[in-house]
């Protein structure tokens, strides 16, 4: 068994086993994993990180497989993080994305890692961000994060990426409406996969309409859609010649692909590339990265405080006894929370006074 | 790392290797492992030994369960074990073989480094119990 120091050295030296082990430590929150990750930071920043999300069966894994294959042709190395849901009851999971990643089998320079939620609040997005750092430090040129776009948790995860592609299968019809909330804002590129099927043209048209409509809503509601202002600006470009000064924004493109036959993959990669250039040229990358780190810091603090409070709970006799006292009508959850937090608040208050 | 930590989860890979299309057993095991709270990576059918090794190393699994019903265990399993050794993963991976393995072939497989062989009629509980008790400390 290697020490963290040895693991770190081996990872930088390009040992696959070490990378695998470091990601396990990150997932397990093993002792010392934080120091390990903070050391990794000095060696990161080189990789392009791409997020792929979409409903189950949209063809994410197949597309990721083809993307990895195409990246490999000029010799770029690829890391893939495939995220599957786990059972909230047993914690068990079947991670099946690997089955569909067959094109690059036998090629160790495509490093595929399956991860699942392990039940901590926001924990998976932290673990994903850390795993991305590990792959980046290892020297992967491209890192792809694949996840089912089902809820807030998944949206947080794909935000770890520089460029996010949202997959929409043809014939989604009203489904596109349901995608609107949340998904529209995070998409840098829309991919209509399985584009050889009926309904592709209609789906593309609906997406285009939705993007247009959304930009209209954005203006009339006076920016109620606050965090996608940039996206809204970008959509203005759908009207050629209108508002020339806004032409620097990003136009969310729609790419048609047939992942099983690798059709449209080159076009998709070209869009990823132009989005990357846009991020760099517009300085949005800096803002994006800043926001990402702010989120990471908050999550870490939340986790730490959470752990501290769990310890406090244990000291107060455990959650079960407290819950039982509420059940018997002796007290209420608000009073308990207040009582438990009071000493902590006092401590923090005293510390601040000391500093002054 | 103690197995008692709440963030720790047993990671298993259930693998079908070679020209053997019978995966009902592998599916049943994968599901049972999931329900036992393990994280299960299923390889899919008709995988070569090198593919199994690649997946096992990258996923950093604690347990590798190989299902073979074709009779080719005496060629395929050693190839997998050699591959694991190449990546330094042989020592701390618990390798199990499930399927139809004749009595006289069992000792040679164990000599290769296989920890246990589960033939037809093994109860699922027995397998899960074995995994829980024998998962290597890391």
mmCIF file of N, CA and C in Angstrom, chain A residues 23 25-29 33-34 83 115-131 152-154 156-157 160 295-296 298-300 302-304 306, chain B residues 7:
data_model
loop_
_atom_site.group_PDB
_atom_site.id
_atom_site.type_symbol
_atom_site.label_atom_id
_atom_site.label_comp_id
_atom_site.label_asym_id
_atom_site.label_seq_id
_atom_site.Cartn_x
_atom_site.Cartn_y
_atom_site.Cartn_z
ATOM 1 N N UNK A 23 -8.442 8.714 -7.292
ATOM 2 C CA UNK A 23 -9.876 8.985 -7.452
ATOM 3 C C UNK A 23 -10.673 8.218 -6.392
ATOM 4 N N UNK A 25 -9.649 7.518 -3.423
ATOM 5 C CA UNK A 25 -9.464 8.247 -2.157
ATOM 6 C C UNK A 25 -10.384 9.461 -2.104
ATOM 7 N N UNK A 26 -10.513 10.121 -3.257
ATOM 8 C CA UNK A 26 -11.392 11.278 -3.331
ATOM 9 C C UNK A 26 -12.839 10.851 -3.073
ATOM 10 N N UNK A 27 -13.230 9.753 -3.703
ATOM 11 C CA UNK A 27 -14.599 9.266 -3.526
ATOM 12 C C UNK A 27 -14.856 8.828 -2.093
ATOM 13 N N UNK A 28 -13.849 8.170 -1.512
ATOM 14 C CA UNK A 28 -14.023 7.621 -0.167
ATOM 15 C C UNK A 28 -13.839 8.670 0.915
ATOM 16 N N UNK A 29 -13.342 9.860 0.532
ATOM 17 C CA UNK A 29 -12.965 10.866 1.519
ATOM 18 C C UNK A 29 -11.974 10.262 2.503
ATOM 19 N N UNK A 33 -7.048 12.962 1.963
ATOM 20 C CA UNK A 33 -7.385 13.215 0.555
ATOM 21 C C UNK A 33 -7.390 14.708 0.256
ATOM 22 N N UNK A 34 -7.683 15.506 1.263
ATOM 23 C CA UNK A 34 -7.734 16.952 1.021
ATOM 24 C C UNK A 34 -6.365 17.526 0.692
ATOM 25 N N UNK A 83 -21.207 9.304 -14.631
ATOM 26 C CA UNK A 83 -21.907 9.322 -13.350
ATOM 27 C C UNK A 83 -23.278 8.674 -13.465
ATOM 28 N N UNK A 115 -18.654 6.778 -11.545
ATOM 29 C CA UNK A 115 -18.861 7.257 -10.182
ATOM 30 C C UNK A 115 -20.351 7.287 -9.873
ATOM 31 N N UNK A 116 -20.668 7.174 -8.591
ATOM 32 C CA UNK A 116 -22.071 7.313 -8.227
ATOM 33 C C UNK A 116 -22.189 8.188 -6.994
ATOM 34 N N UNK A 117 -23.378 8.707 -6.794
ATOM 35 C CA UNK A 117 -23.617 9.542 -5.625
ATOM 36 C C UNK A 117 -23.493 8.680 -4.385
ATOM 37 N N UNK A 118 -22.840 9.221 -3.363
ATOM 38 C CA UNK A 118 -22.765 8.430 -2.129
ATOM 39 C C UNK A 118 -23.493 9.124 -1.003
ATOM 40 N N UNK A 119 -24.535 9.779 -1.365
ATOM 41 C CA UNK A 119 -25.469 10.210 -0.349
ATOM 42 C C UNK A 119 -25.152 11.486 0.411
ATOM 43 N N UNK A 120 -24.022 12.153 0.134
ATOM 44 C CA UNK A 120 -23.800 13.400 0.852
ATOM 45 C C UNK A 120 -24.321 14.584 0.050
ATOM 46 N N UNK A 121 -24.775 15.553 0.743
ATOM 47 C CA UNK A 121 -25.328 16.736 0.122
ATOM 48 C C UNK A 121 -24.254 17.456 -0.689
ATOM 49 N N UNK A 122 -24.461 17.546 -1.978
ATOM 50 C CA UNK A 122 -23.490 18.236 -2.818
ATOM 51 C C UNK A 122 -22.164 17.514 -2.922
ATOM 52 N N UNK A 123 -22.086 16.330 -2.315
ATOM 53 C CA UNK A 123 -20.819 15.610 -2.259
ATOM 54 C C UNK A 123 -20.330 15.162 -3.622
ATOM 55 N N UNK A 124 -21.279 14.776 -4.465
ATOM 56 C CA UNK A 124 -20.867 14.239 -5.756
ATOM 57 C C UNK A 124 -20.246 15.309 -6.630
ATOM 58 N N UNK A 125 -20.778 16.517 -6.558
ATOM 59 C CA UNK A 125 -20.199 17.542 -7.422
ATOM 60 C C UNK A 125 -18.795 17.910 -6.940
ATOM 61 N N UNK A 126 -18.564 17.874 -5.620
ATOM 62 C CA UNK A 126 -17.203 18.097 -5.119
ATOM 63 C C UNK A 126 -16.289 16.973 -5.580
ATOM 64 N N UNK A 127 -16.759 15.741 -5.416
ATOM 65 C CA UNK A 127 -15.937 14.590 -5.792
ATOM 66 C C UNK A 127 -15.639 14.628 -7.290
ATOM 67 N N UNK A 128 -16.630 15.030 -8.084
ATOM 68 C CA UNK A 128 -16.420 15.102 -9.529
ATOM 69 C C UNK A 128 -15.373 16.165 -9.849
ATOM 70 N N UNK A 129 -15.509 17.323 -9.247
ATOM 71 C CA UNK A 129 -14.553 18.398 -9.497
ATOM 72 C C UNK A 129 -13.144 17.961 -9.108
ATOM 73 N N UNK A 130 -13.039 17.240 -7.976
ATOM 74 C CA UNK A 130 -11.716 16.773 -7.537
ATOM 75 C C UNK A 130 -11.156 15.714 -8.480
ATOM 76 N N UNK A 131 -12.042 14.818 -8.950
ATOM 77 C CA UNK A 131 -11.599 13.773 -9.881
ATOM 78 C C UNK A 131 -11.119 14.408 -11.185
ATOM 79 N N UNK A 152 -31.111 19.221 -9.995
ATOM 80 C CA UNK A 152 -30.161 20.235 -9.581
ATOM 81 C C UNK A 152 -28.765 19.668 -9.374
ATOM 82 N N UNK A 153 -28.729 18.485 -8.760
ATOM 83 C CA UNK A 153 -27.460 17.841 -8.475
ATOM 84 C C UNK A 153 -26.635 17.652 -9.742
ATOM 85 N N UNK A 154 -27.323 17.186 -10.787
ATOM 86 C CA UNK A 154 -26.630 16.921 -12.040
ATOM 87 C C UNK A 154 -26.197 18.225 -12.686
ATOM 88 N N UNK A 156 -25.345 20.894 -11.123
ATOM 89 C CA UNK A 156 -24.141 21.307 -10.399
ATOM 90 C C UNK A 156 -22.913 20.571 -10.922
ATOM 91 N N UNK A 157 -23.100 19.302 -11.246
ATOM 92 C CA UNK A 157 -21.969 18.501 -11.698
ATOM 93 C C UNK A 157 -21.457 18.995 -13.042
ATOM 94 N N UNK A 160 -19.087 21.880 -13.546
ATOM 95 C CA UNK A 160 -17.649 21.694 -13.406
ATOM 96 C C UNK A 160 -16.965 21.833 -14.763
ATOM 97 N N UNK A 295 -18.178 28.283 -5.730
ATOM 98 C CA UNK A 295 -19.127 27.215 -5.423
ATOM 99 C C UNK A 295 -18.408 26.097 -4.662
ATOM 100 N N UNK A 296 -17.191 25.772 -5.102
ATOM 101 C CA UNK A 296 -16.431 24.696 -4.448
ATOM 102 C C UNK A 296 -16.101 25.051 -3.011
ATOM 103 N N UNK A 298 -17.727 27.126 -1.087
ATOM 104 C CA UNK A 298 -18.972 27.052 -0.305
ATOM 105 C C UNK A 298 -19.316 25.616 0.049
ATOM 106 N N UNK A 299 -19.211 24.714 -0.950
ATOM 107 C CA UNK A 299 -19.569 23.317 -0.700
ATOM 108 C C UNK A 299 -18.671 22.707 0.366
ATOM 109 N N UNK A 300 -17.380 22.998 0.259
ATOM 110 C CA UNK A 300 -16.449 22.450 1.247
ATOM 111 C C UNK A 300 -16.782 22.944 2.641
ATOM 112 N N UNK A 302 -19.649 24.003 3.694
ATOM 113 C CA UNK A 302 -20.905 23.369 4.120
ATOM 114 C C UNK A 302 -20.645 21.981 4.669
ATOM 115 N N UNK A 303 -19.793 21.234 3.957
ATOM 116 C CA UNK A 303 -19.483 19.876 4.407
ATOM 117 C C UNK A 303 -18.813 19.893 5.768
ATOM 118 N N UNK A 304 -17.869 20.808 5.947
ATOM 119 C CA UNK A 304 -17.142 20.878 7.210
ATOM 120 C C UNK A 304 -18.077 21.233 8.358
ATOM 121 N N UNK A 306 -21.215 20.863 8.408
ATOM 122 C CA UNK A 306 -22.126 19.741 8.567
ATOM 123 C C UNK A 306 -21.505 18.680 9.477
ATOM 124 N N UNK B 7 -18.400 6.747 4.006
ATOM 125 C CA UNK B 7 -18.160 7.117 2.609
ATOM 126 C C UNK B 7 -17.626 5.941 1.805
#
